[in-house]
Tab-separated table of N, CA and C in Angstrom:
chain	number	residue	atom	x	y	z
A	205	MET	N	-97.340	15.749	-22.822
A	205	MET	CA	-95.979	16.245	-22.706
A	205	MET	C	-95.351	15.623	-21.448
A	206	ASN	N	-94.158	15.022	-21.594
A	206	ASN	CA	-93.508	14.430	-20.428
A	206	ASN	C	-92.730	15.485	-19.641
A	207	SER	N	-92.262	15.103	-18.475
A	207	SER	CA	-91.618	16.070	-17.596
A	207	SER	C	-90.339	16.656	-18.208
A	208	TYR	N	-89.610	15.878	-18.996
A	208	TYR	CA	-88.402	16.403	-19.636
A	208	TYR	C	-88.769	17.532	-20.597
A	209	GLU	N	-89.815	17.315	-21.386
A	209	GLU	CA	-90.247	18.357	-22.332
A	209	GLU	C	-90.716	19.606	-21.594
A	210	ILE	N	-91.413	19.426	-20.482
A	210	ILE	CA	-91.878	20.569	-19.679
A	210	ILE	C	-90.686	21.346	-19.133
A	211	LEU	N	-89.684	20.626	-18.615
A	211	LEU	CA	-88.492	21.296	-18.078
A	211	LEU	C	-87.688	21.967	-19.185
A	212	LEU	N	-87.631	21.353	-20.372
A	212	LEU	CA	-86.964	21.994	-21.511
A	212	LEU	C	-87.654	23.308	-21.857
A	213	SER	N	-88.978	23.303	-21.814
A	213	SER	CA	-89.745	24.509	-22.095
A	213	SER	C	-89.465	25.584	-21.044
A	214	GLU	N	-89.435	25.183	-19.770
A	214	GLU	CA	-89.133	26.144	-18.700
A	214	GLU	C	-87.738	26.729	-18.886
A	215	ALA	N	-86.779	25.877	-19.218
A	215	ALA	CA	-85.412	26.349	-19.441
A	215	ALA	C	-85.387	27.384	-20.562
A	216	SER	N	-86.062	27.070	-21.657
A	216	SER	CA	-86.102	27.972	-22.802
A	216	SER	C	-86.747	29.307	-22.432
A	217	GLU	N	-87.828	29.253	-21.663
A	217	GLU	CA	-88.512	30.476	-21.229
A	217	GLU	C	-87.620	31.354	-20.358
A	218	ASN	N	-86.621	30.735	-19.714
A	218	ASN	CA	-85.690	31.467	-18.867
A	218	ASN	C	-84.384	31.799	-19.582
A	219	GLY	N	-84.379	31.639	-20.905
A	219	GLY	CA	-83.229	32.014	-21.694
A	219	GLY	C	-82.079	31.021	-21.665
A	220	LEU	N	-82.337	29.808	-21.187
A	220	LEU	CA	-81.295	28.791	-21.139
A	220	LEU	C	-81.285	27.983	-22.433
A	221	ILE	N	-80.100	27.627	-22.857
A	221	ILE	CA	-79.932	26.782	-24.032
A	221	ILE	C	-79.508	25.408	-23.531
A	222	VAL	N	-80.329	24.397	-23.805
A	222	VAL	CA	-80.053	23.039	-23.346
A	222	VAL	C	-79.634	22.189	-24.533
A	223	LYS	N	-78.491	21.539	-24.389
A	223	LYS	CA	-77.978	20.644	-25.431
A	223	LYS	C	-77.601	19.315	-24.793
A	224	GLU	N	-77.857	18.237	-25.519
A	224	GLU	CA	-77.396	16.926	-25.082
A	224	GLU	C	-76.021	16.708	-25.674
A	225	LYS	N	-75.050	16.391	-24.799
A	225	LYS	CA	-73.656	16.287	-25.222
A	225	LYS	C	-73.024	15.033	-24.615
A	226	PRO	N	-71.915	14.581	-25.182
A	226	PRO	CA	-71.215	13.408	-24.642
A	226	PRO	C	-70.328	13.790	-23.447
A	227	LEU	N	-70.939	14.023	-22.300
A	227	LEU	CA	-70.187	14.392	-21.097
A	227	LEU	C	-69.467	13.180	-20.518
A	228	LYS	N	-68.279	13.404	-19.966
A	228	LYS	CA	-67.494	12.309	-19.407
A	228	LYS	C	-67.716	12.132	-17.907
A	229	TYR	N	-67.756	13.230	-17.156
A	229	TYR	CA	-67.679	13.133	-15.702
A	229	TYR	C	-68.972	13.466	-14.972
A	230	ASN	N	-69.925	14.070	-15.634
A	230	ASN	CA	-71.176	14.471	-14.997
A	230	ASN	C	-72.339	14.083	-15.894
A	231	ASN	N	-73.516	14.012	-15.289
A	231	ASN	CA	-74.722	13.816	-16.097
A	231	ASN	C	-75.258	15.142	-16.602
A	232	GLY	N	-74.847	16.236	-15.960
A	232	GLY	CA	-75.285	17.556	-16.383
A	232	GLY	C	-74.321	18.624	-15.915
A	233	ARG	N	-74.315	19.740	-16.625
A	233	ARG	CA	-73.483	20.888	-16.276
A	233	ARG	C	-74.221	22.134	-16.703
A	234	ILE	N	-74.030	23.206	-15.945
A	234	ILE	CA	-74.553	24.499	-16.354
A	234	ILE	C	-73.429	25.512	-16.252
A	235	LYS	N	-73.317	26.320	-17.270
A	235	LYS	CA	-72.343	27.403	-17.265
A	235	LYS	C	-73.003	28.582	-17.946
A	236	GLY	N	-73.223	29.615	-17.163
A	236	GLY	CA	-73.929	30.771	-17.696
A	236	GLY	C	-75.351	30.374	-18.083
A	237	PHE	N	-75.681	30.579	-19.349
A	237	PHE	CA	-77.016	30.240	-19.826
A	237	PHE	C	-77.014	28.980	-20.696
A	238	ARG	N	-75.953	28.190	-20.577
A	238	ARG	CA	-75.851	26.947	-21.338
A	238	ARG	C	-75.903	25.757	-20.400
A	239	VAL	N	-76.768	24.804	-20.734
A	239	VAL	CA	-76.915	23.579	-19.945
A	239	VAL	C	-76.575	22.405	-20.849
A	240	ALA	N	-75.709	21.528	-20.335
A	240	ALA	CA	-75.367	20.305	-21.063
A	240	ALA	C	-75.938	19.123	-20.284
A	241	ILE	N	-76.612	18.237	-20.992
A	241	ILE	CA	-77.165	17.011	-20.428
A	241	ILE	C	-76.448	15.847	-21.103
A	242	ARG	N	-76.048	14.855	-20.310
A	242	ARG	CA	-75.333	13.696	-20.880
A	242	ARG	C	-76.194	13.045	-21.962
A	243	LYS	N	-75.642	12.966	-23.144
A	243	LYS	CA	-76.356	12.486	-24.321
A	243	LYS	C	-76.782	11.022	-24.196
A	244	ASP	N	-75.972	10.203	-23.539
A	244	ASP	CA	-76.261	8.769	-23.517
A	244	ASP	C	-77.104	8.313	-22.319
A	245	LEU	N	-77.746	9.247	-21.620
A	245	LEU	CA	-78.719	8.821	-20.609
A	245	LEU	C	-79.838	8.099	-21.342
A	246	SER	N	-80.311	6.999	-20.762
A	246	SER	CA	-81.180	6.116	-21.548
A	246	SER	C	-82.650	6.528	-21.594
A	247	THR	N	-83.130	7.290	-20.637
A	247	THR	CA	-84.558	7.626	-20.640
A	247	THR	C	-84.782	9.125	-20.469
A	248	SER	N	-85.939	9.576	-20.907
A	248	SER	CA	-86.293	10.987	-20.710
A	248	SER	C	-86.499	11.276	-19.225
A	249	ILE	N	-86.837	10.262	-18.433
A	249	ILE	CA	-86.988	10.454	-16.985
A	249	ILE	C	-85.632	10.776	-16.364
A	250	GLU	N	-84.591	10.050	-16.755
A	250	GLU	CA	-83.245	10.356	-16.253
A	250	GLU	C	-82.825	11.765	-16.676
A	251	LYS	N	-83.091	12.116	-17.919
A	251	LYS	CA	-82.735	13.445	-18.413
A	251	LYS	C	-83.501	14.526	-17.663
A	252	ALA	N	-84.763	14.270	-17.356
A	252	ALA	CA	-85.567	15.243	-16.609
A	252	ALA	C	-84.994	15.459	-15.215
A	253	CYS	N	-84.574	14.398	-14.563
A	253	CYS	CA	-84.004	14.522	-13.216
A	253	CYS	C	-82.729	15.358	-13.246
A	254	VAL	N	-81.894	15.138	-14.257
A	254	VAL	CA	-80.662	15.913	-14.394
A	254	VAL	C	-80.989	17.365	-14.719
A	255	LEU	N	-81.897	17.591	-15.646
A	255	LEU	CA	-82.247	18.959	-16.028
A	255	LEU	C	-82.879	19.704	-14.853
A	256	ALA	N	-83.691	19.032	-14.058
A	256	ALA	CA	-84.293	19.688	-12.887
A	256	ALA	C	-83.197	20.178	-11.943
A	257	GLU	N	-82.186	19.356	-11.721
A	257	GLU	CA	-81.095	19.799	-10.839
A	257	GLU	C	-80.326	20.966	-11.446
A	258	GLU	N	-80.090	20.913	-12.749
A	258	GLU	CA	-79.375	22.023	-13.396
A	258	GLU	C	-80.202	23.309	-13.341
A	259	LEU	N	-81.525	23.192	-13.484
A	259	LEU	CA	-82.381	24.370	-13.297
A	259	LEU	C	-82.279	24.867	-11.855
A	260	GLY	N	-82.204	23.931	-10.919
A	260	GLY	CA	-82.008	24.307	-9.523
A	260	GLY	C	-80.735	25.120	-9.343
A	261	HIS	N	-79.669	24.728	-10.037
A	261	HIS	CA	-78.426	25.507	-9.982
A	261	HIS	C	-78.635	26.894	-10.586
A	262	HIS	N	-79.365	26.942	-11.689
A	262	HIS	CA	-79.624	28.241	-12.332
A	262	HIS	C	-80.333	29.189	-11.367
A	263	TYR	N	-81.316	28.675	-10.635
A	263	TYR	CA	-82.117	29.516	-9.744
A	263	TYR	C	-81.459	29.782	-8.387
A	264	THR	N	-80.567	28.887	-7.924
A	264	THR	CA	-80.102	29.003	-6.537
A	264	THR	C	-78.595	29.134	-6.359
A	265	SER	N	-77.799	28.899	-7.398
A	265	SER	CA	-76.343	28.863	-7.233
A	265	SER	C	-75.676	30.020	-7.956
A	266	TYR	N	-74.417	30.236	-7.599
A	266	TYR	CA	-73.617	31.230	-8.306
A	266	TYR	C	-72.169	30.772	-8.325
A	267	GLY	N	-71.471	31.123	-9.380
A	267	GLY	CA	-70.056	30.787	-9.482
A	267	GLY	C	-69.806	29.321	-9.785
A	268	ASN	N	-68.543	28.958	-9.742
A	268	ASN	CA	-68.107	27.590	-9.989
A	268	ASN	C	-68.138	26.832	-8.668
A	269	ILE	N	-68.992	25.814	-8.580
A	269	ILE	CA	-69.111	25.054	-7.325
A	269	ILE	C	-68.630	23.617	-7.488
A	270	LEU	N	-67.779	23.373	-8.477
A	270	LEU	CA	-67.306	22.011	-8.730
A	270	LEU	C	-66.492	21.447	-7.571
A	271	ASP	N	-65.765	22.293	-6.846
A	271	ASP	CA	-64.956	21.827	-5.716
A	271	ASP	C	-65.862	21.577	-4.517
A	272	GLN	N	-66.274	20.319	-4.349
A	272	GLN	CA	-67.206	19.976	-3.283
A	272	GLN	C	-66.527	19.821	-1.922
A	273	SER	N	-65.215	20.056	-1.841
A	273	SER	CA	-64.555	20.080	-0.536
A	273	SER	C	-64.815	21.418	0.163
A	274	ASP	N	-65.299	22.406	-0.592
A	274	ASP	CA	-65.647	23.723	-0.051
A	274	ASP	C	-67.067	23.682	0.507
A	275	THR	N	-67.215	24.059	1.778
A	275	THR	CA	-68.522	24.011	2.450
A	275	THR	C	-69.573	24.838	1.728
A	276	SER	N	-69.207	26.014	1.286
A	276	SER	CA	-70.150	26.883	0.578
A	276	SER	C	-70.658	26.215	-0.696
A	277	ASN	N	-69.765	25.549	-1.404
A	277	ASN	CA	-70.158	24.859	-2.629
A	277	ASN	C	-71.095	23.695	-2.335
A	278	ARG	N	-70.834	22.953	-1.259
A	278	ARG	CA	-71.718	21.837	-0.887
A	278	ARG	C	-73.111	22.357	-0.532
A	279	LYS	N	-73.170	23.500	0.145
A	279	LYS	CA	-74.471	24.096	0.497
A	279	LYS	C	-75.231	24.502	-0.770
A	280	GLN	N	-74.518	25.069	-1.733
A	280	GLN	CA	-75.171	25.445	-2.991
A	280	GLN	C	-75.665	24.209	-3.741
A	281	GLU	N	-74.884	23.138	-3.706
A	281	GLU	CA	-75.296	21.887	-4.342
A	281	GLU	C	-76.573	21.364	-3.703
A	282	LEU	N	-76.628	21.403	-2.380
A	282	LEU	CA	-77.821	20.935	-1.663
A	282	LEU	C	-79.031	21.804	-1.978
A	283	ARG	N	-78.845	23.118	-2.060
A	283	ARG	CA	-79.962	24.014	-2.413
A	283	ARG	C	-80.506	23.694	-3.799
A	284	ALA	N	-79.610	23.436	-4.743
A	284	ALA	CA	-80.041	23.114	-6.110
A	284	ALA	C	-80.801	21.794	-6.135
A	285	ARG	N	-80.304	20.797	-5.402
A	285	ARG	CA	-81.003	19.516	-5.351
A	285	ARG	C	-82.347	19.658	-4.657
A	286	ALA	N	-82.399	20.442	-3.586
A	286	ALA	CA	-83.669	20.662	-2.879
A	286	ALA	C	-84.681	21.304	-3.823
A	287	TRP	N	-84.228	22.267	-4.617
A	287	TRP	CA	-85.121	22.906	-5.579
A	287	TRP	C	-85.674	21.848	-6.531
A	288	ALA	N	-84.788	20.970	-7.034
A	288	ALA	CA	-85.209	19.924	-7.970
A	288	ALA	C	-86.173	18.942	-7.311
A	289	TYR	N	-85.900	18.535	-6.060
A	289	TYR	CA	-86.801	17.613	-5.360
A	289	TYR	C	-88.179	18.224	-5.215
A	290	ASN	N	-88.221	19.495	-4.827
A	290	ASN	CA	-89.517	20.150	-4.649
A	290	ASN	C	-90.234	20.363	-5.981
A	291	LYS	N	-89.479	20.591	-7.032
A	291	LYS	CA	-90.064	20.787	-8.360
A	291	LYS	C	-90.651	19.482	-8.901
A	292	GLN	N	-89.898	18.395	-8.776
A	292	GLN	CA	-90.319	17.142	-9.388
A	292	GLN	C	-91.177	16.276	-8.478
A	293	ILE	N	-91.002	16.377	-7.181
A	293	ILE	CA	-91.678	15.461	-6.260
A	293	ILE	C	-92.541	16.253	-5.295
A	294	GLY	N	-91.938	16.885	-4.333
A	294	GLY	CA	-92.659	17.689	-3.347
A	294	GLY	C	-93.557	16.852	-2.450
A	295	LEU	N	-93.910	17.414	-1.321
A	295	LEU	CA	-94.809	16.711	-0.399
A	295	LEU	C	-96.170	16.467	-1.050
A	296	LEU	N	-96.651	17.451	-1.797
A	296	LEU	CA	-97.953	17.271	-2.469
A	296	LEU	C	-97.879	16.202	-3.554
A	297	GLY	N	-96.732	16.067	-4.193
A	297	GLY	CA	-96.556	15.008	-5.179
A	297	GLY	C	-96.630	13.638	-4.535
A	298	LEU	N	-96.026	13.499	-3.359
A	298	LEU	CA	-96.111	12.231	-2.628
A	298	LEU	C	-97.560	11.907	-2.287
A	299	ILE	N	-98.302	12.926	-1.865
A	299	ILE	CA	-99.714	12.731	-1.519
A	299	ILE	C	-100.522	12.375	-2.764
A	300	LYS	N	-100.270	13.045	-3.879
A	300	LYS	CA	-100.976	12.726	-5.125
A	300	LYS	C	-100.699	11.285	-5.560
A	301	ALA	N	-99.451	10.851	-5.398
A	301	ALA	CA	-99.105	9.473	-5.740
A	301	ALA	C	-99.871	8.498	-4.849
A	302	TYR	N	-99.965	8.805	-3.567
A	302	TYR	CA	-100.728	7.971	-2.631
A	302	TYR	C	-102.198	7.932	-3.047
A	303	GLU	N	-102.781	9.084	-3.340
A	303	GLU	CA	-104.186	9.158	-3.758
A	303	GLU	C	-104.416	8.424	-5.085
A	304	HIS	N	-103.400	8.382	-5.915
A	304	HIS	CA	-103.484	7.678	-7.200
A	304	HIS	C	-103.428	6.161	-7.019
A	305	GLY	N	-103.040	5.722	-5.825
A	305	GLY	CA	-102.978	4.290	-5.546
A	305	GLY	C	-101.579	3.703	-5.517
A	306	CYS	N	-100.570	4.547	-5.625
A	306	CYS	CA	-99.188	4.058	-5.563
A	306	CYS	C	-98.902	3.576	-4.147
A	307	ARG	N	-98.321	2.379	-4.031
A	307	ARG	CA	-98.099	1.804	-2.708
A	307	ARG	C	-96.647	1.434	-2.423
A	308	ASN	N	-95.761	1.616	-3.401
A	308	ASN	CA	-94.350	1.355	-3.137
A	308	ASN	C	-93.514	2.389	-3.887
A	309	ARG	N	-92.231	2.395	-3.601
A	309	ARG	CA	-91.348	3.421	-4.162
A	309	ARG	C	-91.262	3.345	-5.682
A	310	PHE	N	-91.275	2.144	-6.223
A	310	PHE	CA	-91.240	2.002	-7.682
A	310	PHE	C	-92.459	2.685	-8.300
A	311	GLU	N	-93.645	2.417	-7.763
A	311	GLU	CA	-94.875	3.002	-8.300
A	311	GLU	C	-94.888	4.519	-8.124
A	312	ILE	N	-94.404	4.997	-6.985
A	312	ILE	CA	-94.360	6.443	-6.738
A	312	ILE	C	-93.418	7.109	-7.743
A	313	ALA	N	-92.224	6.543	-7.919
A	313	ALA	CA	-91.255	7.111	-8.864
A	313	ALA	C	-91.827	7.119	-10.280
A	314	GLU	N	-92.464	6.030	-10.661
A	314	GLU	CA	-93.051	5.951	-11.998
A	314	GLU	C	-94.155	7.000	-12.170
A	315	TYR	N	-95.017	7.127	-11.175
A	315	TYR	CA	-96.110	8.100	-11.239
A	315	TYR	C	-95.582	9.533	-11.333
A	316	LEU	N	-94.542	9.850	-10.549
A	316	LEU	CA	-93.997	11.208	-10.520
A	316	LEU	C	-92.982	11.467	-11.633
A	317	GLU	N	-92.678	10.428	-12.425
A	317	GLU	CA	-91.727	10.526	-13.525
A	317	GLU	C	-90.344	10.958	-13.056
A	318	VAL	N	-89.850	10.269	-12.020
A	318	VAL	CA	-88.485	10.450	-11.531
A	318	VAL	C	-87.847	9.070	-11.409
A	319	THR	N	-86.542	9.048	-11.307
A	319	THR	CA	-85.875	7.774	-11.082
A	319	THR	C	-86.059	7.358	-9.626
A	320	GLU	N	-85.960	6.068	-9.373
A	320	GLU	CA	-86.051	5.595	-7.994
A	320	GLU	C	-84.920	6.180	-7.153
A	321	GLU	N	-83.755	6.369	-7.760
A	321	GLU	CA	-82.613	6.949	-7.041
A	321	GLU	C	-82.917	8.375	-6.589
A	322	VAL	N	-83.486	9.186	-7.473
A	322	VAL	CA	-83.828	10.565	-7.114
A	322	VAL	C	-84.925	10.574	-6.052
A	323	LEU	N	-85.904	9.693	-6.174
A	323	LEU	CA	-86.949	9.610	-5.147
A	323	LEU	C	-86.325	9.287	-3.794
A	324	GLU	N	-85.427	8.320	-3.750
A	324	GLU	CA	-84.788	7.944	-2.486
A	324	GLU	C	-83.975	9.103	-1.913
A	325	GLU	N	-83.221	9.799	-2.756
A	325	GLU	CA	-82.449	10.959	-2.292
A	325	GLU	C	-83.378	12.037	-1.741
A	326	CYS	N	-84.511	12.242	-2.391
A	326	CYS	CA	-85.496	13.213	-1.940
A	326	CYS	C	-86.043	12.833	-0.568
A	327	LEU	N	-86.362	11.556	-0.387
A	327	LEU	CA	-86.915	11.114	0.898
A	327	LEU	C	-85.892	11.278	2.017
A	328	VAL	N	-84.630	11.036	1.735
A	328	VAL	CA	-83.572	11.271	2.733
A	328	VAL	C	-83.509	12.767	3.053
A	329	PHE	N	-83.587	13.606	2.030
A	329	PHE	CA	-83.571	15.058	2.238
A	329	PHE	C	-84.746	15.486	3.121
A	330	TYR	N	-85.953	15.002	2.801
A	330	TYR	CA	-87.128	15.361	3.594
A	330	TYR	C	-87.029	14.823	5.021
A	331	ARG	N	-86.487	13.629	5.180
A	331	ARG	CA	-86.297	13.046	6.517
A	331	ARG	C	-85.378	13.949	7.347
A	332	ASN	N	-84.306	14.426	6.726
A	332	ASN	CA	-83.385	15.327	7.424
A	332	ASN	C	-84.017	16.683	7.700
A	333	LYS	N	-84.861	17.149	6.803
A	333	LYS	CA	-85.488	18.461	6.958
A	333	LYS	C	-86.644	18.432	7.956
A	334	TYR	N	-87.518	17.423	7.852
A	334	TYR	CA	-88.746	17.405	8.643
A	334	TYR	C	-88.704	16.464	9.844
A	335	GLY	N	-87.755	15.545	9.871
A	335	GLY	CA	-87.716	14.571	10.964
A	335	GLY	C	-88.699	13.444	10.710
A	336	MET	N	-89.408	13.051	11.752
A	336	MET	CA	-90.285	11.879	11.665
A	336	MET	C	-91.423	12.061	10.662
A	337	CYS	N	-92.074	13.231	10.677
A	337	CYS	CA	-93.232	13.401	9.803
A	337	CYS	C	-93.485	14.871	9.519
A	338	GLN	N	-94.381	15.107	8.587
A	338	GLN	CA	-94.795	16.462	8.241
A	338	GLN	C	-96.286	16.450	7.930
A	339	ASN	N	-97.012	17.409	8.499
A	339	ASN	CA	-98.439	17.562	8.220
A	339	ASN	C	-98.614	18.426	6.982
A	340	VAL	N	-99.470	17.964	6.067
A	340	VAL	CA	-99.772	18.710	4.853
A	340	VAL	C	-101.273	18.587	4.625
A	341	ASP	N	-101.966	19.700	4.731
A	341	ASP	CA	-103.420	19.710	4.591
A	341	ASP	C	-104.017	18.646	5.520
A	342	ASN	N	-104.771	17.703	4.983
A	342	ASN	CA	-105.402	16.662	5.808
A	342	ASN	C	-104.599	15.370	5.808
A	343	TYR	N	-103.316	15.464	5.590
A	343	TYR	CA	-102.455	14.284	5.515
A	343	TYR	C	-101.286	14.416	6.480
A	344	VAL	N	-100.763	13.259	6.850
A	344	VAL	CA	-99.488	13.203	7.561
A	344	VAL	C	-98.570	12.336	6.720
A	345	VAL	N	-97.414	12.886	6.383
A	345	VAL	CA	-96.418	12.144	5.627
A	345	VAL	C	-95.316	11.755	6.612
A	346	TYR	N	-95.189	10.452	6.851
A	346	TYR	CA	-94.161	9.933	7.754
A	346	TYR	C	-92.933	9.560	6.936
A	347	PHE	N	-91.767	9.893	7.471
A	347	PHE	CA	-90.501	9.542	6.819
A	347	PHE	C	-89.729	8.501	7.620
A	348	ILE	N	-90.053	8.388	8.905
A	348	ILE	CA	-89.355	7.468	9.805
A	348	ILE	C	-90.384	6.554	10.436
A	349	PRO	N	-90.222	5.251	10.454
A	349	PRO	CA	-89.065	4.508	9.944
A	349	PRO	C	-89.098	4.328	8.429
A	350	ASN	N	-90.266	4.452	7.809
A	350	ASN	CA	-90.405	4.321	6.352
A	350	ASN	C	-91.400	5.347	5.858
A	351	LEU	N	-91.466	5.497	4.545
A	351	LEU	CA	-92.447	6.400	3.960
A	351	LEU	C	-93.837	5.836	4.159
A	352	VAL	N	-94.672	6.592	4.858
A	352	VAL	CA	-96.086	6.244	5.047
A	352	VAL	C	-96.887	7.517	4.906
A	353	ILE	N	-97.953	7.470	4.141
A	353	ILE	CA	-98.828	8.628	3.975
A	353	ILE	C	-100.195	8.241	4.484
A	354	MET	N	-100.723	9.063	5.391
A	354	MET	CA	-102.013	8.771	5.985
A	354	MET	C	-102.908	9.996	5.870
A	355	LYS	N	-104.166	9.734	5.525
A	355	LYS	CA	-105.157	10.790	5.484
A	355	LYS	C	-105.800	10.878	6.863
A	356	ARG	N	-105.862	12.097	7.402
A	356	ARG	CA	-106.502	12.289	8.715
A	356	ARG	C	-108.012	12.320	8.541
A	357	MET	N	-108.680	11.775	9.516
A	357	MET	CA	-110.149	11.746	9.488
A	357	MET	C	-110.727	12.960	10.161
């Protein structure tokens, strides 16, 4: 089962109805318990990334946040994206990719079944959240100057 199918199952378990539709301005939208995913996205990985963010909105947002000039709405958008980054990637996901032998961003994105764009956005988010590095179990994940994962001896 790929990540899109897993997220579709999670959405269904939470009473959400997900439909692929010909959206004009967004790749995804959520209103109440209905989620629309842009029908013409080319891969299930792209659809999974969009659905993860929409699930993030379901779990963390309230009201209409389309007006991104409003600070409160921007904060809700960031919370939803953070939820999606942690769901699809997470610090442990980065470590698993390293342990699997992934050595560049393309390989990491492919292993974690996310787009390279979402991986890059996630790394920027983690860099802003954690700064130079973050310790996780017996690993150090460096974000500055570049992504480096090291196992401590």
